[in-house]
Coordinates of C-alpha atoms and ligand atoms in Angstrom, one line a residue:
X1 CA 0.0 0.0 0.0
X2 CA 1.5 3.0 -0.8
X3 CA 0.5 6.8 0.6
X4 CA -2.0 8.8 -1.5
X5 CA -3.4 11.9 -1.3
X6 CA -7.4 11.8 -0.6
X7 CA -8.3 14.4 -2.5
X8 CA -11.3 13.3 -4.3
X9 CA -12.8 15.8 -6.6
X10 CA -16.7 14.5 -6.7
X11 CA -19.5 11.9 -4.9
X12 CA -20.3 9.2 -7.6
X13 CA -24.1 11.0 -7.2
X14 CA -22.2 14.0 -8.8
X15 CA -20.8 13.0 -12.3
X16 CA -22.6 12.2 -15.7
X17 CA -23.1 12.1 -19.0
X18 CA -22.7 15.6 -19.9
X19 CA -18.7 15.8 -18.1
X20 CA -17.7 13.6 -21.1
X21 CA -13.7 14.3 -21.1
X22 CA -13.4 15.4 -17.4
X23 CA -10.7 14.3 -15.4
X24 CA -12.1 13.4 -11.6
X25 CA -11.1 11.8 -8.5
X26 CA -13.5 9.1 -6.7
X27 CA -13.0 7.2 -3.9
X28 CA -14.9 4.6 -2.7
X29 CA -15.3 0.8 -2.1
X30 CA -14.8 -1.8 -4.7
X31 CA -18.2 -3.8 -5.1
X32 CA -17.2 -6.1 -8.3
X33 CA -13.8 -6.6 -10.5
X34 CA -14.9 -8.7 -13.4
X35 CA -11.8 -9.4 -16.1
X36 CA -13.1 -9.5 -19.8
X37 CA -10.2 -9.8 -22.5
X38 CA -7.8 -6.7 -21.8
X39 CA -9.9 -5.0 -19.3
X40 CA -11.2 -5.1 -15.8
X41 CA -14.6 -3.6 -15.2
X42 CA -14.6 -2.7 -11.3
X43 CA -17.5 -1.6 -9.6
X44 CA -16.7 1.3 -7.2
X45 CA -19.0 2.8 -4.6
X46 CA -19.3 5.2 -2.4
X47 CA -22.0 6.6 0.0
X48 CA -24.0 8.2 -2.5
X49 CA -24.0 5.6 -5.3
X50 CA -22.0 3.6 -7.4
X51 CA -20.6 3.5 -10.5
X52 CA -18.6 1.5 -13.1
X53 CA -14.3 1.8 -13.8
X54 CA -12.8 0.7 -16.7
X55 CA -9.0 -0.6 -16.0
X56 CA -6.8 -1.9 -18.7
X57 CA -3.8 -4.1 -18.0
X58 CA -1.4 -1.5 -17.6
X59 CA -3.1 0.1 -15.0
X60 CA -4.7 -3.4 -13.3
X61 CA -1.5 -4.2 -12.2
X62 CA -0.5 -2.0 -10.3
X63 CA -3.0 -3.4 -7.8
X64 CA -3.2 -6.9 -8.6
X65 CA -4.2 -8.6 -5.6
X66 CA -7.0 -6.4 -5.2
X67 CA -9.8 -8.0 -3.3
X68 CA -13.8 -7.0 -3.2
X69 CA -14.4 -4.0 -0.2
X70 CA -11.1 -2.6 -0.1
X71 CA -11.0 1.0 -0.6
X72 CA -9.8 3.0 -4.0
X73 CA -8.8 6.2 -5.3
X74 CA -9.1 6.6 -8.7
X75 CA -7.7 9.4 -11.2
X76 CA -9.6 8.9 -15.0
X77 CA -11.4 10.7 -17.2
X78 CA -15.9 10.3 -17.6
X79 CA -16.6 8.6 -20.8
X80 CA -20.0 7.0 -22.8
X81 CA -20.7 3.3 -21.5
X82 CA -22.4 0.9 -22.9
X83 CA -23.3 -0.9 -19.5
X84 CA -27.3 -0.6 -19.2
X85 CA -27.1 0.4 -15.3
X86 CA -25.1 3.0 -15.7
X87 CA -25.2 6.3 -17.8
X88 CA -21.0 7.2 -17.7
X89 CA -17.9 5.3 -16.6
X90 CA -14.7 6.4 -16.2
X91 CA -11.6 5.0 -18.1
X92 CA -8.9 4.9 -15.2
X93 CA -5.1 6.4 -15.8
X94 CA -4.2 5.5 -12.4
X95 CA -5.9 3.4 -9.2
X96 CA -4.4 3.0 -5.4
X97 CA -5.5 1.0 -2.8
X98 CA -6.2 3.4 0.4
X99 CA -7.0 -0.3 2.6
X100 CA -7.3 -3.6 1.4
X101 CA -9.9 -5.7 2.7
X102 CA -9.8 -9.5 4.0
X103 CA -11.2 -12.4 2.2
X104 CA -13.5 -14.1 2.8
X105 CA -15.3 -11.3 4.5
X106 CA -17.4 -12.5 7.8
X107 CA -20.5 -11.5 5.9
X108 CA -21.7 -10.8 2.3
X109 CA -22.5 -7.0 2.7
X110 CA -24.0 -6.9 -1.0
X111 CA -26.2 -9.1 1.0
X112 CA -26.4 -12.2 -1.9
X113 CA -25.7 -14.2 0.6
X114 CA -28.2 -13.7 3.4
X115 CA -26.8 -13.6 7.0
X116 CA -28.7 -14.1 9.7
X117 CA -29.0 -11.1 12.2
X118 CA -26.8 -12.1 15.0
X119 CA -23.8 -12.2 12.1
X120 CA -24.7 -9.1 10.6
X121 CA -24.5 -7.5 14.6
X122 CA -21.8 -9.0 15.3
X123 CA -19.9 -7.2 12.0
X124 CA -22.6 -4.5 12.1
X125 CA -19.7 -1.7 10.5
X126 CA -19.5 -3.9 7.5
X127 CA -23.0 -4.8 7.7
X128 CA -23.2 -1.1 7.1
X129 CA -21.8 -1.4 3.4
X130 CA -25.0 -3.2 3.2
X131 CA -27.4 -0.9 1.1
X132 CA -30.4 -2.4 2.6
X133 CA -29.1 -1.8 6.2
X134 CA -27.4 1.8 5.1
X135 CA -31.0 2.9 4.1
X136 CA -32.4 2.0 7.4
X137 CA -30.5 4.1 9.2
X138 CA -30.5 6.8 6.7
X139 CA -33.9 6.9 7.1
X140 CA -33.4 7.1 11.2
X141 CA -31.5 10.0 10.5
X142 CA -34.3 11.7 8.6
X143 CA -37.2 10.6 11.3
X144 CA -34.8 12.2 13.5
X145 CA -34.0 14.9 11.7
X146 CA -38.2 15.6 11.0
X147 CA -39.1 14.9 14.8
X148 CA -36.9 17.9 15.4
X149 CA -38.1 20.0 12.7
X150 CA -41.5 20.0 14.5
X151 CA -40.7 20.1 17.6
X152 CA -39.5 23.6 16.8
X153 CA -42.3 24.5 14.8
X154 CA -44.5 23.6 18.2
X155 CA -42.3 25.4 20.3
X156 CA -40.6 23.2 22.4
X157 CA -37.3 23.6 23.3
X158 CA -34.6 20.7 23.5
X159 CA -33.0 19.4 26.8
X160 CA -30.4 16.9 27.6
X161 CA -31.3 15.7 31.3
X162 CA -28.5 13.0 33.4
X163 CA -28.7 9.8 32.3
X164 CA -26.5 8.4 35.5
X165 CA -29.2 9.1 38.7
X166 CA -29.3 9.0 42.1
X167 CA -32.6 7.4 42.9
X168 CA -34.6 6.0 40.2
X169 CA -37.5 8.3 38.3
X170 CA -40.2 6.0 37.3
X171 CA -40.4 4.1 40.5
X172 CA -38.2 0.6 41.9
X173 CA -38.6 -2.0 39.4
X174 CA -36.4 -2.5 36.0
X175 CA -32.8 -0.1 36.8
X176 CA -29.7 -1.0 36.0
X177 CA -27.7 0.1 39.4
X178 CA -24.0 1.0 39.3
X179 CA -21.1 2.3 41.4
X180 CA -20.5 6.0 41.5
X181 CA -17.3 6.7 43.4
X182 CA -18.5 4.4 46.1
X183 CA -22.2 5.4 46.1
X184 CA -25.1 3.9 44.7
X185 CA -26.1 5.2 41.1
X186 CA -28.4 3.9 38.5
X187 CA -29.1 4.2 34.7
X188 CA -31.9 6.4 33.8
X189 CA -35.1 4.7 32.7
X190 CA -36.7 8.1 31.1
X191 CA -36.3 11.7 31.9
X192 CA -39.5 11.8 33.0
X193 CA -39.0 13.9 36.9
X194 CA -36.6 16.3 34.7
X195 CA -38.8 16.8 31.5
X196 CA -41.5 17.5 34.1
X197 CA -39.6 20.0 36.3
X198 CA -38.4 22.0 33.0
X199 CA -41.7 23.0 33.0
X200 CA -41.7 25.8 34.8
X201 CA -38.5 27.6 32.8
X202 CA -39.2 26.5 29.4
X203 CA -43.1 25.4 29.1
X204 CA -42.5 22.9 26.2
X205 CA -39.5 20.9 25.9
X206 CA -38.4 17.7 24.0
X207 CA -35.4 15.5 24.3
X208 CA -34.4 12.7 22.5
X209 CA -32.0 10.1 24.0
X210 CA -30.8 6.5 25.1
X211 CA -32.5 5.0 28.2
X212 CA -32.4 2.1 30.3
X213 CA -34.5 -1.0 31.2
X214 CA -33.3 -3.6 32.7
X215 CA -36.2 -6.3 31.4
X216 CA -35.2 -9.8 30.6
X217 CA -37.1 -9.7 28.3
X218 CA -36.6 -11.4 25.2
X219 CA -38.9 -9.9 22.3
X220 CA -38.5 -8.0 18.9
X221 CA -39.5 -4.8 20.8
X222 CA -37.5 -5.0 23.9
X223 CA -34.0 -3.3 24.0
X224 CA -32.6 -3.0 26.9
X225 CA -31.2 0.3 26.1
X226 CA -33.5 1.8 23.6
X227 CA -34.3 5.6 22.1
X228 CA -37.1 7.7 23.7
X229 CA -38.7 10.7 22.5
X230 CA -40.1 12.2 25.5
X231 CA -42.3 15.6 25.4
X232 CA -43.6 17.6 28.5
X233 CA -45.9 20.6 28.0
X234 CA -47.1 23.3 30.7
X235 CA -50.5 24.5 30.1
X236 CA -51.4 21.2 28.2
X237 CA -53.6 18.1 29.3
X238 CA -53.2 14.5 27.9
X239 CA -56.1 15.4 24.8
X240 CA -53.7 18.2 23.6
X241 CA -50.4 15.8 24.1
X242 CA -52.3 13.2 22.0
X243 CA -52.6 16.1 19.4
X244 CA -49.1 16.6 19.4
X245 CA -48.5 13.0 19.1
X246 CA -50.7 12.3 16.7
X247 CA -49.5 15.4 14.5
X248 CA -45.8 14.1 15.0
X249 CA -46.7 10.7 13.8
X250 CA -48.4 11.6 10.8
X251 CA -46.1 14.6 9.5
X252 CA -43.4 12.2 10.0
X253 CA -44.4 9.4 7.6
X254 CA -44.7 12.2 5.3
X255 CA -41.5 13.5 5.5
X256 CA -40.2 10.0 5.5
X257 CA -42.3 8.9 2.3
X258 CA -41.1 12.2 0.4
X259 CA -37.5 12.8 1.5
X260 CA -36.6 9.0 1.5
X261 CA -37.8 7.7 -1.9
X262 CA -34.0 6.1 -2.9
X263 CA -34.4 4.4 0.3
X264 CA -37.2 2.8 0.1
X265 CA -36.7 1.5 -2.9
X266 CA -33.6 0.0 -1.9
X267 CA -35.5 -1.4 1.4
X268 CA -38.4 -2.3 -1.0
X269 CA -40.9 -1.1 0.6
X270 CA -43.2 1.5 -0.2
X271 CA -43.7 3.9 3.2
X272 CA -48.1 4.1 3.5
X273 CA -49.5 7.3 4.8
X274 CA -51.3 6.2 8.2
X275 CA -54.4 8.0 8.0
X276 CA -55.7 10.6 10.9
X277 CA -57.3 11.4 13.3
X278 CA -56.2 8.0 15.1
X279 CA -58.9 6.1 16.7
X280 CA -59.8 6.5 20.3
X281 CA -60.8 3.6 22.8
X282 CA -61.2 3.5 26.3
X283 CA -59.1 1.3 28.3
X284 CA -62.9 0.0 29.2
X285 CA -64.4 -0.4 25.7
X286 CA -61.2 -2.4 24.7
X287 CA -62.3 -4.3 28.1
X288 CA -65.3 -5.0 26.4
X289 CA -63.9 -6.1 22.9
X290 CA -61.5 -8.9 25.1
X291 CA -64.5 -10.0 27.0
X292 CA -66.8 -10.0 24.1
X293 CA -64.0 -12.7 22.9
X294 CA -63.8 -14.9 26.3
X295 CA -60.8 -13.0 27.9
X296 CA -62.7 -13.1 31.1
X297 CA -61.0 -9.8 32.1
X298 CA -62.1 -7.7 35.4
X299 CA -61.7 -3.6 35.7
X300 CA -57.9 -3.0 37.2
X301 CA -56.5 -5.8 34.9
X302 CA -53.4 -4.8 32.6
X303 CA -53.9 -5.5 28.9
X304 CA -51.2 -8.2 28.0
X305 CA -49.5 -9.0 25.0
X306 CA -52.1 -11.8 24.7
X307 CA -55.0 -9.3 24.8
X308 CA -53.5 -6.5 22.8
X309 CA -52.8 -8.6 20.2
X310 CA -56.8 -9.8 20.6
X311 CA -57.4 -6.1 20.3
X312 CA -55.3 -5.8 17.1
X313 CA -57.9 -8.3 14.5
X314 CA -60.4 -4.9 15.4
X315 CA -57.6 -2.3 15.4
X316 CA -54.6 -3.2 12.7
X317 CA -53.4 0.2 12.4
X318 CA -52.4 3.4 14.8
X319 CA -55.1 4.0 18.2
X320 CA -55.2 5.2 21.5
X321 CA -55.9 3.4 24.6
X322 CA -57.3 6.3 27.1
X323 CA -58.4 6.5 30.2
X324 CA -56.8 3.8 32.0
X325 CA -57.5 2.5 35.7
X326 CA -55.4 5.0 37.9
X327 CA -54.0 1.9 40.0
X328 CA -52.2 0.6 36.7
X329 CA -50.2 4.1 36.3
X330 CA -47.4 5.8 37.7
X331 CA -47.6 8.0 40.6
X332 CA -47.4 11.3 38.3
X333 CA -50.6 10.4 36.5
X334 CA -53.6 12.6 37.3
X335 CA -56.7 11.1 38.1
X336 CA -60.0 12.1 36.0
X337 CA -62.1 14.6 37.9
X338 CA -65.3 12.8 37.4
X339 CA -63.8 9.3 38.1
X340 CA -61.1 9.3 40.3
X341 CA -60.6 5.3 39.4
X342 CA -59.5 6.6 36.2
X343 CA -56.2 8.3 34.9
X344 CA -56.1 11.1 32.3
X345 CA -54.0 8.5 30.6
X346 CA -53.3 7.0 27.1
X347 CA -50.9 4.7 25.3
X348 CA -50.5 4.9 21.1
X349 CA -50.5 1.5 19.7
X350 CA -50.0 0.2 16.2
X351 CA -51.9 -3.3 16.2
X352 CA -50.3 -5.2 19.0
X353 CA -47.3 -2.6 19.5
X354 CA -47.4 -0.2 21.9
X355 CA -45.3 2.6 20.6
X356 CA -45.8 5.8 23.3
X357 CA -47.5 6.4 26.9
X358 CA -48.7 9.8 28.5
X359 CA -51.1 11.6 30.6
X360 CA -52.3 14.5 32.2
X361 CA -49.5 15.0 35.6
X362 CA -50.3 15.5 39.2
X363 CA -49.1 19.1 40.0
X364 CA -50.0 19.5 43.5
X365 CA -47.2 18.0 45.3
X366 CA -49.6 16.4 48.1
X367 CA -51.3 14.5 46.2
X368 CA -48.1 13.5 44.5
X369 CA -46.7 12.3 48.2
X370 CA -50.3 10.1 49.1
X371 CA -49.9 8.5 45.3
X372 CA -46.0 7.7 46.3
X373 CA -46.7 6.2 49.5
X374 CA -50.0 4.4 47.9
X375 CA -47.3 2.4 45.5
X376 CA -44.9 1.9 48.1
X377 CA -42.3 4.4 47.4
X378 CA -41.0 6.6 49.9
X379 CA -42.0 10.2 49.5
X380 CA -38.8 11.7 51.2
X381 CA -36.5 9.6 48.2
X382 CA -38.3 12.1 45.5
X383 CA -38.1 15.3 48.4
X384 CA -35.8 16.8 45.2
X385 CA -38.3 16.5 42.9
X386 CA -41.1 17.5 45.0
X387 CA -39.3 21.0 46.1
X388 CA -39.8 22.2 42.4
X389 CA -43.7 21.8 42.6
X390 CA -43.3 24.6 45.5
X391 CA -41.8 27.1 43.0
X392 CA -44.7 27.2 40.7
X393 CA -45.6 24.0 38.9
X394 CA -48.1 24.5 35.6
X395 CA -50.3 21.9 35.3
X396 CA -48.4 20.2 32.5
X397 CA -48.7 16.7 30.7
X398 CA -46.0 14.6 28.2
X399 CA -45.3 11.4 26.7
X400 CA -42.9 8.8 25.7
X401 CA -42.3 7.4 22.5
X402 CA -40.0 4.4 21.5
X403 CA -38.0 5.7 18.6
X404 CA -36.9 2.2 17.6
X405 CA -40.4 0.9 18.0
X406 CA -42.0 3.7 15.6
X407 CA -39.3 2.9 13.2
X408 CA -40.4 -0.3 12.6
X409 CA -43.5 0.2 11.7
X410 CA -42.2 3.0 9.3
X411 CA -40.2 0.4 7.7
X412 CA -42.2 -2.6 8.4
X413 CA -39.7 -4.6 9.7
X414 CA -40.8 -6.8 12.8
X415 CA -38.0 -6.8 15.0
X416 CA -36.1 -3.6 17.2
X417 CA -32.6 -4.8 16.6
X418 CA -32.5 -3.8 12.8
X419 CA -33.4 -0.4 13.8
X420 CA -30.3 0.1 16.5
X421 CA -26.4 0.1 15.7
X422 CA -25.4 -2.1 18.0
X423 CA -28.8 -3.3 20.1
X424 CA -28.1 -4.1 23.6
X425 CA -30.5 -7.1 25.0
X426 CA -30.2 -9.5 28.0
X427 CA -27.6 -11.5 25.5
X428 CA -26.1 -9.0 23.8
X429 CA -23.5 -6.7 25.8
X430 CA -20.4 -6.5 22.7
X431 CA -19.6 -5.6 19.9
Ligands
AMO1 P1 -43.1 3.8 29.2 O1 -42.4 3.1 30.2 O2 -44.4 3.3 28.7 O3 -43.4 5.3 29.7 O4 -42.1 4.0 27.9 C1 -42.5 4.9 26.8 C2 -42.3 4.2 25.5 O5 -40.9 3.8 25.4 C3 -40.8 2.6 24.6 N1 -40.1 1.6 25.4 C4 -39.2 0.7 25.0 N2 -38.7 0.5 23.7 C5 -37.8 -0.5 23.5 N3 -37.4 -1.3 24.5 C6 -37.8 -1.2 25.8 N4 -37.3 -1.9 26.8 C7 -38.8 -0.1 26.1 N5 -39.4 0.4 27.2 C8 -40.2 1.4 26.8 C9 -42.1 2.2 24.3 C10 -43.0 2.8 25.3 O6 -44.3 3.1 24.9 N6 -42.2 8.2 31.5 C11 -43.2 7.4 30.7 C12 -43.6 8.2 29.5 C13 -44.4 9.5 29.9 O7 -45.5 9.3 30.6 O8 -44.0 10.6 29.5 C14 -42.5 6.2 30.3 O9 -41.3 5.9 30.3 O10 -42.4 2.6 23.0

């Protein structure tokens, strides 16, 4: 290997027909070498597309012992082709391998050869080359980059809160503990005390970020450290935060079906336009629907996997659950005011999946200590968090939404992991 200059003058996406005679520089990954008579035809890519090099012997060996997915940079010149894929190809005065690759590779990334997921994981940079997989996560950057877009637009205002906490902010059950400098700490299971307390500085804010459940559980929904979308909004109860949901939802399939059209072609799968407004059901009609098919369920029951997926032959697409029993919530749910056995409460689901929770908050710190000692948690752990509800606390209300969760639906892929870099799961702690 010998040392280059970089340099490249253009993105394969960039040259064509019409720069007939133009010297350029690419760089990129070799796809395919294929020898015919005096030439090589080598198929070079790079992150915006690929395209085909013509190499005659001269030139081939200099690099003889090329192998597939090692990186180039080659000098020609654009000329006609008569390949039908492409529309130009450029005859090569001089070619340098930058980094050769191994052979065999762990995986195919052209993806020919199917791997099975745990491979592809496992080599998950290669599994990158990939165009199938690249597109994915292009098109996680551009939910990403859409969720923010309206966020702004709706006036909310992002925040980074601590993801390494004291005591934990949902309740006991599910943290991952760990030592801090000799003291107990644990991994943060949402941001839900802090999105709450922002509240009174900043009214409406967002955040976007990895948290942590320490389920064993073992589904294609579950990660143990997965990507929320939280929201918390002063002056807002859980009917407008369903708005905002709702809204988010739907403008972000849109952006998604008309900013990612390369992609999901490459995926091969057209993105549908859910339509709106999404269906509402009570916790106690969907009650009805299960016992209507035997489920034999009481009032103050939690709707399994079993039963939501019972609910989903009447419901295939996106729907609220609202109004749930109060006893199956969190302690910063508010109670309805003309049913105080039921929560100003909702979760989004898609079929079976549920895909975001929210709710109208307690904001009277009182009735926030009765709720905490109610569930067994001790009032004076959260004394932190209460102190901000004596410096002015709007009634306020907020969700959560599983990032990796909506993104399979987007794509219509069935399990989390494809969704993630590098998924983390009961199993799965490296690479
Ligand atoms: P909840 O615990 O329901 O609510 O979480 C909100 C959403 O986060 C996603 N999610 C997960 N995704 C992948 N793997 C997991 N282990 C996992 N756990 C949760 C789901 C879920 O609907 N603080 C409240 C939200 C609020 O009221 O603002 C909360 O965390 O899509």
């Amino acid at each position: 290997m010998i040392s280059v200059k970089i340099n490249r003058t253009h993105y394969i996406e960039d040259i064509n027909a019409d720069m007939k005679g133009q010297e350029v520089i690419l760089g990129g990954w070799v796809e395919d070498l294929r020898k015919m008579g005096k030439m090589t035809f080598l198929t070079l890519r790079d992150v915006t597309g690929i395209t085909q090099i013509i190499l005659t012997d001269d030139v081939m060996k200099s690099i003889d012992d090329i192998t597939r997915q090692s990186v180039v940079r080659v000098t020609g010149k654009i000329q006609d082709t008569k390949a039908r894929d492409f529309e130009c190809e450029i005859k090569a005065d001089e070619i340098n391998v930058l980094a050769k690759a191994v052979h065999p590779l762990p995986i195919d990334p052209l993806g020919r050869l199917e791997s099975h997921i745990d491979n592809r994981l496992n080599s998950r940079a290669l599994d990158m080359r990939n165009q199938k997989t690249a597109s994915i996560f292009k098109i996680r950057h551009h939910v990403l980059a859409s969720l923010r877009k309206i966020f702004i637009e709706k006036k909310f205002t992002e925040i980074t809160t601590p993801k390494i906490i004291g005591s934990a902010s949902e309740g006991g059950a599910n943290l991952f503990s760990l030592d801090y400098f000799g003291k107990q700490a644990y991994l943060a299971q949402s941001p839900q005390l802090y999105k709450e307390q922002m509240t009174i500085g900043l009214e409406r804010v967002f955040e976007i970020a990895s948290f942590y459940r320490a389920e064993k559980s073992h589904t294609g929904r579950h990660l143990s450290e997965f990507t929320s979308v939280d929201i918390e909004a002063a002056f807002m109860d859980y009917t407008d935060v369903m708005n905002v949901l709702e809204d988010l939802v739907l403008n972000t399939f849109k952006y998604v079906s008309e900013n990612c059209k390369k992609e999901q072609e490459i995926i091969g799968n057209k993105i549908t336009m859910p339509n709106g407004p999404f269906k509402k059901i009570t916790y106690s009609q969907a009650l009805e629907e299960l016992n209507r098919k035997d489920a034999k369920l009481e009032f103050g029951d939690d709707l399994l996997d079993s039963h939501l997926r019972i609910i989903e032959e009447n419901h295939p697409d996106f729907y609220f659950i609202t109004d749930w029993p109060i006893k199956l919530k969190p302690f910063y749910i508010m109670e309805k005011e003309d049913n105080p056995e039921l929560s100003e409460s909702f979760d989004l689901q898609y079929g079976y999946l549920e895909l975001s929770s929210g709710g109208s908050r307690l904001h009277n710190p009182e009735k926030i200590k009765i709720r905490l000692s109610e569930q067994n948690l001790d009032p004076a752990k959260f004394s932190e968090h209460l102190q901000a509800f004596d410096w002015g606390m709007p009634p306020h209300a907020g969700w959560g939404l599983g990032l990796e969760r909506l993104l399979t639906v987007i794509l219509g892929i069935d399990n989390v992991r494809e969704v993630i870099l590098y998924p983390r799961d009961p199993e799965r702690l490296k690479p």
